Amino acid sequence: MAANGESQQNQAGRHQEVGHKSLLQSDALYQYILETSVYPREPEPMKELRELTAKHPWNLMTTSADEGQFLNMLLKLINAKNTMEIGVYTGYSLLATALAIPHDGKILAMDINRENYEIGLPVIQKAGVAHKIDFREGPAMPVLDQLVQDEKNHGMYDFIFVDADKDNYINYHKRLIDLVKVGGLIGYDNTLWNGSVVAPPEAPLRKYVRYYRDFVLELNKALAVDPRIEICMLPVGDGITLCRRIS
């Protein structure tokens, strides 16, 4: 009975909604990471945008603070200058990127909702990095098709971050692999999808989680066997898979 009670207590302490937070099974441990490593070093503009986004009714869509910190450091490590982001929301990950790349760096940013982007735009402008961003409202696929058609765009991007419609991830990958340079990185967000990728068929899942799970599983399988890339799946945020183009 004692063991059973301990198990129930452990279950109760786990994240119930982990999509925008962490896949760690301990709230206390995740909070420790945030308070010890992330929040003390979070740039003031990112803190301001994170707190602003937290008030939005769709705040589950935002990039977590620890993932924002990871992206910011990663971009500096690879000396990224020309980047792309598909799926912007209010711009937290976009701001992390803009702060990391040099003054003359560029971000092609695409989202179907300009209104959400404009929530964070004043913060981005105040941070002095808005000039790095080329925001395009609308579906990304037509823009990508146009870019791919011109061979001068092939291998043009150092880093591409995808946090958008999961049912198009495979379609994005087919195009992005030509646009990212050899040695460059593509990051796919939400590749552990609320932990649902290992959930049994009968598991109680929210409708949107269940709907997109198969698309995420399809992507993960495709990336695992793609000979053009090296991959690393990280349990940061809701799972991020980094793909380094090797051919």
JSON list of C-alpha atoms in Angstrom, two decimals:
[
{"chain": "A", "resi": 1, "resn": "MET", "atom": "CA", "xyz": [0.00, 0.00, 0.00]},
{"chain": "A", "resi": 2, "resn": "ALA", "atom": "CA", "xyz": [2.85, 2.38, 0.89]},
{"chain": "A", "resi": 3, "resn": "ALA", "atom": "CA", "xyz": [4.50, 1.82, -2.46]},
{"chain": "A", "resi": 4, "resn": "ASN", "atom": "CA", "xyz": [1.20, 2.40, -4.24]},
{"chain": "A", "resi": 5, "resn": "GLY", "atom": "CA", "xyz": [0.63, 5.62, -2.33]},
{"chain": "A", "resi": 6, "resn": "GLU", "atom": "CA", "xyz": [4.13, 6.83, -3.18]},
{"chain": "A", "resi": 7, "resn": "SER", "atom": "CA", "xyz": [3.48, 6.09, -6.87]},
{"chain": "A", "resi": 8, "resn": "GLN", "atom": "CA", "xyz": [0.25, 8.09, -6.81]},
{"chain": "A", "resi": 9, "resn": "GLN", "atom": "CA", "xyz": [2.03, 10.98, -5.11]},
{"chain": "A", "resi": 10, "resn": "ASN", "atom": "CA", "xyz": [4.75, 10.96, -7.78]},
{"chain": "A", "resi": 11, "resn": "GLN", "atom": "CA", "xyz": [2.11, 10.92, -10.53]},
{"chain": "A", "resi": 12, "resn": "ALA", "atom": "CA", "xyz": [0.35, 13.88, -8.92]},
{"chain": "A", "resi": 13, "resn": "GLY", "atom": "CA", "xyz": [3.56, 15.90, -9.02]},
{"chain": "A", "resi": 14, "resn": "ARG", "atom": "CA", "xyz": [4.07, 15.47, -12.74]},
{"chain": "A", "resi": 15, "resn": "HIS", "atom": "CA", "xyz": [3.23, 18.10, -15.32]},
{"chain": "A", "resi": 16, "resn": "GLN", "atom": "CA", "xyz": [-0.29, 17.72, -16.59]},
{"chain": "A", "resi": 17, "resn": "GLU", "atom": "CA", "xyz": [0.20, 20.16, -19.46]},
{"chain": "A", "resi": 18, "resn": "VAL", "atom": "CA", "xyz": [3.81, 19.97, -20.53]},
{"chain": "A", "resi": 19, "resn": "GLY", "atom": "CA", "xyz": [3.65, 21.32, -24.05]},
{"chain": "A", "resi": 20, "resn": "HIS", "atom": "CA", "xyz": [5.14, 24.75, -23.34]},
{"chain": "A", "resi": 21, "resn": "LYS", "atom": "CA", "xyz": [7.08, 23.84, -20.21]},
{"chain": "A", "resi": 22, "resn": "SER", "atom": "CA", "xyz": [9.14, 20.70, -20.01]},
{"chain": "A", "resi": 23, "resn": "LEU", "atom": "CA", "xyz": [8.99, 16.95, -20.28]},
{"chain": "A", "resi": 24, "resn": "LEU", "atom": "CA", "xyz": [10.69, 16.63, -16.90]},
{"chain": "A", "resi": 25, "resn": "GLN", "atom": "CA", "xyz": [8.50, 14.66, -14.53]},
{"chain": "A", "resi": 26, "resn": "SER", "atom": "CA", "xyz": [9.20, 16.91, -11.56]},
{"chain": "A", "resi": 27, "resn": "ASP", "atom": "CA", "xyz": [7.80, 20.43, -11.37]},
{"chain": "A", "resi": 28, "resn": "ALA", "atom": "CA", "xyz": [10.35, 21.25, -8.68]},
{"chain": "A", "resi": 29, "resn": "LEU", "atom": "CA", "xyz": [13.29, 20.14, -10.81]},
{"chain": "A", "resi": 30, "resn": "TYR", "atom": "CA", "xyz": [12.09, 22.13, -13.82]},
{"chain": "A", "resi": 31, "resn": "GLN", "atom": "CA", "xyz": [11.55, 25.18, -11.60]},
{"chain": "A", "resi": 32, "resn": "TYR", "atom": "CA", "xyz": [15.09, 24.73, -10.28]},
{"chain": "A", "resi": 33, "resn": "ILE", "atom": "CA", "xyz": [16.45, 24.87, -13.85]},
{"chain": "A", "resi": 34, "resn": "LEU", "atom": "CA", "xyz": [14.46, 28.03, -14.58]},
{"chain": "A", "resi": 35, "resn": "GLU", "atom": "CA", "xyz": [15.38, 29.84, -11.38]},
{"chain": "A", "resi": 36, "resn": "THR", "atom": "CA", "xyz": [19.04, 28.77, -11.30]},
{"chain": "A", "resi": 37, "resn": "SER", "atom": "CA", "xyz": [20.06, 28.84, -14.96]},
{"chain": "A", "resi": 38, "resn": "VAL", "atom": "CA", "xyz": [17.44, 30.51, -17.14]},
{"chain": "A", "resi": 39, "resn": "TYR", "atom": "CA", "xyz": [15.74, 33.46, -15.43]},
{"chain": "A", "resi": 40, "resn": "PRO", "atom": "CA", "xyz": [18.91, 35.04, -13.95]},
{"chain": "A", "resi": 41, "resn": "ARG", "atom": "CA", "xyz": [20.47, 35.20, -17.44]},
{"chain": "A", "resi": 42, "resn": "GLU", "atom": "CA", "xyz": [17.34, 35.93, -19.48]},
{"chain": "A", "resi": 43, "resn": "PRO", "atom": "CA", "xyz": [17.77, 39.19, -21.42]},
{"chain": "A", "resi": 44, "resn": "GLU", "atom": "CA", "xyz": [15.33, 41.85, -20.23]},
{"chain": "A", "resi": 45, "resn": "PRO", "atom": "CA", "xyz": [13.48, 42.06, -23.60]},
{"chain": "A", "resi": 46, "resn": "MET", "atom": "CA", "xyz": [12.91, 38.28, -23.57]},
{"chain": "A", "resi": 47, "resn": "LYS", "atom": "CA", "xyz": [11.61, 38.45, -20.01]},
{"chain": "A", "resi": 48, "resn": "GLU", "atom": "CA", "xyz": [9.26, 41.27, -20.97]},
{"chain": "A", "resi": 49, "resn": "LEU", "atom": "CA", "xyz": [7.95, 39.38, -23.99]},
{"chain": "A", "resi": 50, "resn": "ARG", "atom": "CA", "xyz": [7.59, 36.13, -22.03]},
{"chain": "A", "resi": 51, "resn": "GLU", "atom": "CA", "xyz": [5.51, 37.86, -19.35]},
{"chain": "A", "resi": 52, "resn": "LEU", "atom": "CA", "xyz": [3.45, 39.65, -21.99]},
{"chain": "A", "resi": 53, "resn": "THR", "atom": "CA", "xyz": [2.77, 36.40, -23.85]},
{"chain": "A", "resi": 54, "resn": "ALA", "atom": "CA", "xyz": [1.76, 34.62, -20.61]},
{"chain": "A", "resi": 55, "resn": "LYS", "atom": "CA", "xyz": [-1.35, 36.83, -20.55]},
{"chain": "A", "resi": 56, "resn": "HIS", "atom": "CA", "xyz": [-2.42, 35.71, -24.03]},
{"chain": "A", "resi": 57, "resn": "PRO", "atom": "CA", "xyz": [-5.17, 33.04, -24.19]},
{"chain": "A", "resi": 58, "resn": "TRP", "atom": "CA", "xyz": [-3.03, 30.88, -26.51]},
{"chain": "A", "resi": 59, "resn": "ASN", "atom": "CA", "xyz": [0.10, 31.08, -24.37]},
{"chain": "A", "resi": 60, "resn": "LEU", "atom": "CA", "xyz": [0.64, 27.31, -24.64]},
{"chain": "A", "resi": 61, "resn": "MET", "atom": "CA", "xyz": [1.95, 28.03, -28.15]},
{"chain": "A", "resi": 62, "resn": "THR", "atom": "CA", "xyz": [4.96, 29.99, -26.93]},
{"chain": "A", "resi": 63, "resn": "THR", "atom": "CA", "xyz": [8.52, 28.71, -26.81]},
{"chain": "A", "resi": 64, "resn": "SER", "atom": "CA", "xyz": [9.58, 27.89, -23.26]},
{"chain": "A", "resi": 65, "resn": "ALA", "atom": "CA", "xyz": [12.19, 30.06, -21.54]},
{"chain": "A", "resi": 66, "resn": "ASP", "atom": "CA", "xyz": [14.73, 27.24, -21.32]},
{"chain": "A", "resi": 67, "resn": "GLU", "atom": "CA", "xyz": [14.34, 26.51, -25.01]},
{"chain": "A", "resi": 68, "resn": "GLY", "atom": "CA", "xyz": [14.74, 30.19, -25.81]},
{"chain": "A", "resi": 69, "resn": "GLN", "atom": "CA", "xyz": [18.01, 30.21, -23.87]},
{"chain": "A", "resi": 70, "resn": "PHE", "atom": "CA", "xyz": [19.15, 27.08, -25.71]},
{"chain": "A", "resi": 71, "resn": "LEU", "atom": "CA", "xyz": [18.38, 28.56, -29.14]},
{"chain": "A", "resi": 72, "resn": "ASN", "atom": "CA", "xyz": [20.15, 31.80, -28.27]},
{"chain": "A", "resi": 73, "resn": "MET", "atom": "CA", "xyz": [23.35, 29.99, -27.30]},
{"chain": "A", "resi": 74, "resn": "LEU", "atom": "CA", "xyz": [23.15, 27.52, -30.20]},
{"chain": "A", "resi": 75, "resn": "LEU", "atom": "CA", "xyz": [22.97, 30.32, -32.76]},
{"chain": "A", "resi": 76, "resn": "LYS", "atom": "CA", "xyz": [26.02, 31.96, -31.23]},
{"chain": "A", "resi": 77, "resn": "LEU", "atom": "CA", "xyz": [27.93, 28.67, -31.23]},
{"chain": "A", "resi": 78, "resn": "ILE", "atom": "CA", "xyz": [27.36, 28.10, -34.95]},
{"chain": "A", "resi": 79, "resn": "ASN", "atom": "CA", "xyz": [27.88, 31.80, -35.82]},
{"chain": "A", "resi": 80, "resn": "ALA", "atom": "CA", "xyz": [24.51, 31.92, -37.57]},
{"chain": "A", "resi": 81, "resn": "LYS", "atom": "CA", "xyz": [23.82, 35.01, -39.65]},
{"chain": "A", "resi": 82, "resn": "ASN", "atom": "CA", "xyz": [21.14, 34.15, -42.20]},
{"chain": "A", "resi": 83, "resn": "THR", "atom": "CA", "xyz": [18.19, 32.37, -40.58]},
{"chain": "A", "resi": 84, "resn": "MET", "atom": "CA", "xyz": [14.55, 31.45, -41.08]},
{"chain": "A", "resi": 85, "resn": "GLU", "atom": "CA", "xyz": [11.67, 30.86, -38.69]},
{"chain": "A", "resi": 86, "resn": "ILE", "atom": "CA", "xyz": [8.40, 29.16, -39.63]},
{"chain": "A", "resi": 87, "resn": "GLY", "atom": "CA", "xyz": [5.78, 29.81, -36.97]},
{"chain": "A", "resi": 88, "resn": "VAL", "atom": "CA", "xyz": [6.33, 33.00, -34.97]},
{"chain": "A", "resi": 89, "resn": "TYR", "atom": "CA", "xyz": [3.37, 33.49, -32.61]},
{"chain": "A", "resi": 90, "resn": "THR", "atom": "CA", "xyz": [4.31, 36.51, -30.42]},
{"chain": "A", "resi": 91, "resn": "GLY", "atom": "CA", "xyz": [7.98, 36.20, -31.27]},
{"chain": "A", "resi": 92, "resn": "TYR", "atom": "CA", "xyz": [9.78, 34.81, -28.20]},
{"chain": "A", "resi": 93, "resn": "SER", "atom": "CA", "xyz": [12.01, 32.42, -30.15]},
{"chain": "A", "resi": 94, "resn": "LEU", "atom": "CA", "xyz": [12.29, 35.05, -32.89]},
{"chain": "A", "resi": 95, "resn": "LEU", "atom": "CA", "xyz": [13.62, 37.53, -30.34]},
{"chain": "A", "resi": 96, "resn": "ALA", "atom": "CA", "xyz": [16.05, 34.92, -28.98]},
{"chain": "A", "resi": 97, "resn": "THR", "atom": "CA", "xyz": [17.36, 34.52, -32.53]},
{"chain": "A", "resi": 98, "resn": "ALA", "atom": "CA", "xyz": [17.48, 38.24, -33.29]},
{"chain": "A", "resi": 99, "resn": "LEU", "atom": "CA", "xyz": [19.50, 38.91, -30.14]},
{"chain": "A", "resi": 100, "resn": "ALA", "atom": "CA", "xyz": [21.95, 36.12, -31.00]},
{"chain": "A", "resi": 101, "resn": "ILE", "atom": "CA", "xyz": [22.81, 36.88, -34.62]},
{"chain": "A", "resi": 102, "resn": "PRO", "atom": "CA", "xyz": [25.05, 39.81, -35.61]},
{"chain": "A", "resi": 103, "resn": "HIS", "atom": "CA", "xyz": [23.82, 43.34, -36.36]},
{"chain": "A", "resi": 104, "resn": "ASP", "atom": "CA", "xyz": [23.68, 42.62, -40.10]},
{"chain": "A", "resi": 105, "resn": "GLY", "atom": "CA", "xyz": [22.07, 39.19, -39.63]},
{"chain": "A", "resi": 106, "resn": "LYS", "atom": "CA", "xyz": [18.70, 38.41, -41.17]},
{"chain": "A", "resi": 107, "resn": "ILE", "atom": "CA", "xyz": [15.64, 36.34, -40.21]},
{"chain": "A", "resi": 108, "resn": "LEU", "atom": "CA", "xyz": [12.96, 35.42, -42.72]},
{"chain": "A", "resi": 109, "resn": "ALA", "atom": "CA", "xyz": [9.98, 34.96, -40.37]},
{"chain": "A", "resi": 110, "resn": "MET", "atom": "CA", "xyz": [6.64, 33.50, -41.48]},
{"chain": "A", "resi": 111, "resn": "ASP", "atom": "CA", "xyz": [3.34, 33.13, -39.69]},
{"chain": "A", "resi": 112, "resn": "ILE", "atom": "CA", "xyz": [-0.31, 33.09, -40.72]},
{"chain": "A", "resi": 113, "resn": "ASN", "atom": "CA", "xyz": [-1.22, 35.56, -37.95]},
{"chain": "A", "resi": 114, "resn": "ARG", "atom": "CA", "xyz": [0.31, 39.04, -38.02]},
{"chain": "A", "resi": 115, "resn": "GLU", "atom": "CA", "xyz": [-1.85, 40.10, -35.08]},
{"chain": "A", "resi": 116, "resn": "ASN", "atom": "CA", "xyz": [-0.01, 37.75, -32.73]},
{"chain": "A", "resi": 117, "resn": "TYR", "atom": "CA", "xyz": [3.36, 38.89, -34.06]},
{"chain": "A", "resi": 118, "resn": "GLU", "atom": "CA", "xyz": [2.42, 42.50, -33.44]},
{"chain": "A", "resi": 119, "resn": "ILE", "atom": "CA", "xyz": [1.88, 41.74, -29.76]},
{"chain": "A", "resi": 120, "resn": "GLY", "atom": "CA", "xyz": [5.60, 41.21, -29.38]},
{"chain": "A", "resi": 121, "resn": "LEU", "atom": "CA", "xyz": [6.76, 43.67, -32.04]},
{"chain": "A", "resi": 122, "resn": "PRO", "atom": "CA", "xyz": [7.03, 46.70, -29.70]},
{"chain": "A", "resi": 123, "resn": "VAL", "atom": "CA", "xyz": [9.34, 44.68, -27.44]},
{"chain": "A", "resi": 124, "resn": "ILE", "atom": "CA", "xyz": [11.42, 43.58, -30.44]},
{"chain": "A", "resi": 125, "resn": "GLN", "atom": "CA", "xyz": [11.64, 47.18, -31.65]},
{"chain": "A", "resi": 126, "resn": "LYS", "atom": "CA", "xyz": [12.65, 48.43, -28.21]},
{"chain": "A", "resi": 127, "resn": "ALA", "atom": "CA", "xyz": [15.39, 45.78, -28.14]},
{"chain": "A", "resi": 128, "resn": "GLY", "atom": "CA", "xyz": [16.80, 47.31, -31.32]},
{"chain": "A", "resi": 129, "resn": "VAL", "atom": "CA", "xyz": [16.64, 44.15, -33.44]},
{"chain": "A", "resi": 130, "resn": "ALA", "atom": "CA", "xyz": [13.52, 44.68, -35.57]},
{"chain": "A", "resi": 131, "resn": "HIS", "atom": "CA", "xyz": [15.68, 45.60, -38.59]},
{"chain": "A", "resi": 132, "resn": "LYS", "atom": "CA", "xyz": [16.93, 41.99, -38.72]},
{"chain": "A", "resi": 133, "resn": "ILE", "atom": "CA", "xyz": [13.42, 40.58, -39.27]},
{"chain": "A", "resi": 134, "resn": "ASP", "atom": "CA", "xyz": [11.61, 40.16, -42.58]},
{"chain": "A", "resi": 135, "resn": "PHE", "atom": "CA", "xyz": [8.12, 39.13, -41.48]},
{"chain": "A", "resi": 136, "resn": "ARG", "atom": "CA", "xyz": [5.79, 37.53, -44.02]},
{"chain": "A", "resi": 137, "resn": "GLU", "atom": "CA", "xyz": [2.14, 36.97, -43.14]},
{"chain": "A", "resi": 138, "resn": "GLY", "atom": "CA", "xyz": [0.56, 33.88, -44.64]},
{"chain": "A", "resi": 139, "resn": "PRO", "atom": "CA", "xyz": [1.31, 30.20, -45.24]},
{"chain": "A", "resi": 140, "resn": "ALA", "atom": "CA", "xyz": [5.00, 29.36, -45.49]},
{"chain": "A", "resi": 141, "resn": "MET", "atom": "CA", "xyz": [4.70, 26.77, -48.25]},
{"chain": "A", "resi": 142, "resn": "PRO", "atom": "CA", "xyz": [4.28, 29.19, -51.19]},
{"chain": "A", "resi": 143, "resn": "VAL", "atom": "CA", "xyz": [7.25, 31.24, -49.96]},
{"chain": "A", "resi": 144, "resn": "LEU", "atom": "CA", "xyz": [9.38, 28.12, -49.64]},
{"chain": "A", "resi": 145, "resn": "ASP", "atom": "CA", "xyz": [8.38, 26.90, -53.10]},
{"chain": "A", "resi": 146, "resn": "GLN", "atom": "CA", "xyz": [9.40, 30.24, -54.56]},
{"chain": "A", "resi": 147, "resn": "LEU", "atom": "CA", "xyz": [12.75, 30.15, -52.75]},
{"chain": "A", "resi": 148, "resn": "VAL", "atom": "CA", "xyz": [13.50, 26.60, -53.85]},
{"chain": "A", "resi": 149, "resn": "GLN", "atom": "CA", "xyz": [12.80, 27.42, -57.50]},
{"chain": "A", "resi": 150, "resn": "ASP", "atom": "CA", "xyz": [15.75, 29.81, -57.55]},
{"chain": "A", "resi": 151, "resn": "GLU", "atom": "CA", "xyz": [18.95, 27.83, -57.13]},
{"chain": "A", "resi": 152, "resn": "LYS", "atom": "CA", "xyz": [20.71, 30.94, -55.77]},
{"chain": "A", "resi": 153, "resn": "ASN", "atom": "CA", "xyz": [18.74, 30.33, -52.55]},
{"chain": "A", "resi": 154, "resn": "HIS", "atom": "CA", "xyz": [19.99, 26.76, -52.15]},
{"chain": "A", "resi": 155, "resn": "GLY", "atom": "CA", "xyz": [22.30, 26.44, -49.16]},
{"chain": "A", "resi": 156, "resn": "MET", "atom": "CA", "xyz": [21.57, 30.04, -48.19]},
{"chain": "A", "resi": 157, "resn": "TYR", "atom": "CA", "xyz": [20.49, 29.55, -44.57]},
{"chain": "A", "resi": 158, "resn": "ASP", "atom": "CA", "xyz": [22.67, 28.83, -41.54]},
{"chain": "A", "resi": 159, "resn": "PHE", "atom": "CA", "xyz": [19.76, 27.95, -39.25]},
{"chain": "A", "resi": 160, "resn": "ILE", "atom": "CA", "xyz": [16.04, 27.29, -39.70]},
{"chain": "A", "resi": 161, "resn": "PHE", "atom": "CA", "xyz": [13.58, 26.88, -36.83]},
{"chain": "A", "resi": 162, "resn": "VAL", "atom": "CA", "xyz": [10.18, 25.26, -37.42]},
{"chain": "A", "resi": 163, "resn": "ASP", "atom": "CA", "xyz": [7.39, 25.60, -34.86]},
{"chain": "A", "resi": 164, "resn": "ALA", "atom": "CA", "xyz": [4.25, 25.64, -36.96]},
{"chain": "A", "resi": 165, "resn": "ASP", "atom": "CA", "xyz": [1.55, 23.31, -38.33]},
{"chain": "A", "resi": 166, "resn": "LYS", "atom": "CA", "xyz": [2.73, 19.78, -37.53]},
{"chain": "A", "resi": 167, "resn": "ASP", "atom": "CA", "xyz": [0.79, 18.27, -40.45]},
{"chain": "A", "resi": 168, "resn": "ASN", "atom": "CA", "xyz": [3.13, 20.13, -42.79]},
{"chain": "A", "resi": 169, "resn": "TYR", "atom": "CA", "xyz": [6.44, 19.30, -41.11]},
{"chain": "A", "resi": 170, "resn": "ILE", "atom": "CA", "xyz": [7.30, 16.64, -43.68]},
{"chain": "A", "resi": 171, "resn": "ASN", "atom": "CA", "xyz": [6.45, 19.03, -46.52]},
{"chain": "A", "resi": 172, "resn": "TYR", "atom": "CA", "xyz": [8.60, 21.72, -44.94]},
{"chain": "A", "resi": 173, "resn": "HIS", "atom": "CA", "xyz": [11.52, 19.33, -44.60]},
{"chain": "A", "resi": 174, "resn": "LYS", "atom": "CA", "xyz": [11.40, 18.42, -48.30]},
{"chain": "A", "resi": 175, "resn": "ARG", "atom": "CA", "xyz": [12.00, 22.07, -49.12]},
{"chain": "A", "resi": 176, "resn": "LEU", "atom": "CA", "xyz": [14.18, 23.22, -46.25]},
{"chain": "A", "resi": 177, "resn": "ILE", "atom": "CA", "xyz": [16.81, 20.56, -46.87]},
{"chain": "A", "resi": 178, "resn": "ASP", "atom": "CA", "xyz": [17.72, 22.43, -50.08]},
{"chain": "A", "resi": 179, "resn": "LEU", "atom": "CA", "xyz": [17.67, 25.86, -48.45]},
{"chain": "A", "resi": 180, "resn": "VAL", "atom": "CA", "xyz": [19.87, 25.14, -45.42]},
{"chain": "A", "resi": 181, "resn": "LYS", "atom": "CA", "xyz": [23.60, 25.06, -46.11]},
{"chain": "A", "resi": 182, "resn": "VAL", "atom": "CA", "xyz": [25.72, 21.93, -45.72]},
{"chain": "A", "resi": 183, "resn": "GLY", "atom": "CA", "xyz": [26.81, 22.11, -42.09]},
{"chain": "A", "resi": 184, "resn": "GLY", "atom": "CA", "xyz": [23.78, 24.23, -41.22]},
{"chain": "A", "resi": 185, "resn": "LEU", "atom": "CA", "xyz": [20.97, 23.29, -38.83]},
{"chain": "A", "resi": 186, "resn": "ILE", "atom": "CA", "xyz": [17.22, 22.83, -38.99]},
{"chain": "A", "resi": 187, "resn": "GLY", "atom": "CA", "xyz": [15.41, 22.68, -35.65]},
{"chain": "A", "resi": 188, "resn": "TYR", "atom": "CA", "xyz": [11.97, 21.06, -35.47]},
{"chain": "A", "resi": 189, "resn": "ASP", "atom": "CA", "xyz": [10.03, 21.93, -32.34]},
{"chain": "A", "resi": 190, "resn": "ASN", "atom": "CA", "xyz": [7.50, 19.74, -30.47]},
{"chain": "A", "resi": 191, "resn": "THR", "atom": "CA", "xyz": [8.95, 16.43, -31.67]},
{"chain": "A", "resi": 192, "resn": "LEU", "atom": "CA", "xyz": [8.00, 14.74, -28.39]},
{"chain": "A", "resi": 193, "resn": "TRP", "atom": "CA", "xyz": [4.52, 16.29, -28.61]},
{"chain": "A", "resi": 194, "resn": "ASN", "atom": "CA", "xyz": [3.40, 16.44, -24.99]},
{"chain": "A", "resi": 195, "resn": "GLY", "atom": "CA", "xyz": [4.94, 13.00, -24.46]},
{"chain": "A", "resi": 196, "resn": "SER", "atom": "CA", "xyz": [2.17, 11.54, -26.62]},
{"chain": "A", "resi": 197, "resn": "VAL", "atom": "CA", "xyz": [4.66, 9.88, -28.99]},
{"chain": "A", "resi": 198, "resn": "VAL", "atom": "CA", "xyz": [4.91, 7.01, -26.48]},
{"chain": "A", "resi": 199, "resn": "ALA", "atom": "CA", "xyz": [1.32, 7.09, -25.23]},
{"chain": "A", "resi": 200, "resn": "PRO", "atom": "CA", "xyz": [-0.74, 3.91, -25.70]},
{"chain": "A", "resi": 201, "resn": "PRO", "atom": "CA", "xyz": [-3.58, 4.07, -28.26]},
{"chain": "A", "resi": 202, "resn": "GLU", "atom": "CA", "xyz": [-6.25, 4.26, -25.56]},
{"chain": "A", "resi": 203, "resn": "ALA", "atom": "CA", "xyz": [-4.55, 7.07, -23.62]},
{"chain": "A", "resi": 204, "resn": "PRO", "atom": "CA", "xyz": [-6.80, 10.08, -22.87]},
{"chain": "A", "resi": 205, "resn": "LEU", "atom": "CA", "xyz": [-5.35, 12.86, -25.01]},
{"chain": "A", "resi": 206, "resn": "ARG", "atom": "CA", "xyz": [-6.64, 16.27, -25.89]},
{"chain": "A", "resi": 207, "resn": "LYS", "atom": "CA", "xyz": [-8.16, 16.38, -29.36]},
{"chain": "A", "resi": 208, "resn": "TYR", "atom": "CA", "xyz": [-5.43, 18.54, -30.90]},
{"chain": "A", "resi": 209, "resn": "VAL", "atom": "CA", "xyz": [-2.70, 16.39, -29.33]},
{"chain": "A", "resi": 210, "resn": "ARG", "atom": "CA", "xyz": [-4.19, 13.20, -30.73]},
{"chain": "A", "resi": 211, "resn": "TYR", "atom": "CA", "xyz": [-4.78, 14.75, -34.16]},
{"chain": "A", "resi": 212, "resn": "TYR", "atom": "CA", "xyz": [-1.19, 15.92, -34.67]},
{"chain": "A", "resi": 213, "resn": "ARG", "atom": "CA", "xyz": [0.54, 12.99, -32.98]},
{"chain": "A", "resi": 214, "resn": "ASP", "atom": "CA", "xyz": [0.65, 10.85, -36.12]},
{"chain": "A", "resi": 215, "resn": "PHE", "atom": "CA", "xyz": [2.22, 13.68, -38.10]},
{"chain": "A", "resi": 216, "resn": "VAL", "atom": "CA", "xyz": [4.91, 14.12, -35.45]},
{"chain": "A", "resi": 217, "resn": "LEU", "atom": "CA", "xyz": [5.57, 10.37, -35.43]},
{"chain": "A", "resi": 218, "resn": "GLU", "atom": "CA", "xyz": [5.83, 10.41, -39.23]},
{"chain": "A", "resi": 219, "resn": "LEU", "atom": "CA", "xyz": [8.37, 13.22, -39.09]},
{"chain": "A", "resi": 220, "resn": "ASN", "atom": "CA", "xyz": [10.46, 11.52, -36.42]},
{"chain": "A", "resi": 221, "resn": "LYS", "atom": "CA", "xyz": [10.64, 8.31, -38.45]},
{"chain": "A", "resi": 222, "resn": "ALA", "atom": "CA", "xyz": [11.55, 10.20, -41.63]},
{"chain": "A", "resi": 223, "resn": "LEU", "atom": "CA", "xyz": [14.31, 12.22, -39.96]},
{"chain": "A", "resi": 224, "resn": "ALA", "atom": "CA", "xyz": [15.79, 9.09, -38.39]},
{"chain": "A", "resi": 225, "resn": "VAL", "atom": "CA", "xyz": [16.48, 7.53, -41.81]},
{"chain": "A", "resi": 226, "resn": "ASP", "atom": "CA", "xyz": [17.30, 10.64, -43.87]},
{"chain": "A", "resi": 227, "resn": "PRO", "atom": "CA", "xyz": [20.91, 10.13, -45.07]},
{"chain": "A", "resi": 228, "resn": "ARG", "atom": "CA", "xyz": [21.34, 13.85, -45.82]},
{"chain": "A", "resi": 229, "resn": "ILE", "atom": "CA", "xyz": [21.32, 14.82, -42.14]},
{"chain": "A", "resi": 230, "resn": "GLU", "atom": "CA", "xyz": [22.70, 14.00, -38.72]},
{"chain": "A", "resi": 231, "resn": "ILE", "atom": "CA", "xyz": [20.10, 14.33, -35.97]},
{"chain": "A", "resi": 232, "resn": "CYS", "atom": "CA", "xyz": [19.89, 14.91, -32.24]},
{"chain": "A", "resi": 233, "resn": "MET", "atom": "CA", "xyz": [16.55, 14.81, -30.41]},
{"chain": "A", "resi": 234, "resn": "LEU", "atom": "CA", "xyz": [16.63, 16.80, -27.18]},
{"chain": "A", "resi": 235, "resn": "PRO", "atom": "CA", "xyz": [14.10, 16.77, -24.31]},
{"chain": "A", "resi": 236, "resn": "VAL", "atom": "CA", "xyz": [14.12, 20.57, -24.09]},
{"chain": "A", "resi": 237, "resn": "GLY", "atom": "CA", "xyz": [10.73, 22.25, -23.95]},
{"chain": "A", "resi": 238, "resn": "ASP", "atom": "CA", "xyz": [8.36, 19.91, -25.77]},
{"chain": "A", "resi": 239, "resn": "GLY", "atom": "CA", "xyz": [11.21, 18.19, -27.58]},
{"chain": "A", "resi": 240, "resn": "ILE", "atom": "CA", "xyz": [13.38, 19.70, -30.29]},
{"chain": "A", "resi": 241, "resn": "THR", "atom": "CA", "xyz": [15.12, 17.72, -33.02]},
{"chain": "A", "resi": 242, "resn": "LEU", "atom": "CA", "xyz": [18.22, 19.29, -34.53]},
{"chain": "A", "resi": 243, "resn": "CYS", "atom": "CA", "xyz": [19.15, 18.24, -38.05]},
{"chain": "A", "resi": 244, "resn": "ARG", "atom": "CA", "xyz": [22.61, 19.04, -39.34]},
{"chain": "A", "resi": 245, "resn": "ARG", "atom": "CA", "xyz": [22.79, 18.85, -43.11]},
{"chain": "A", "resi": 246, "resn": "ILE", "atom": "CA", "xyz": [25.75, 16.76, -44.24]},
{"chain": "A", "resi": 247, "resn": "SER", "atom": "CA", "xyz": [25.03, 16.41, -47.96]}
]
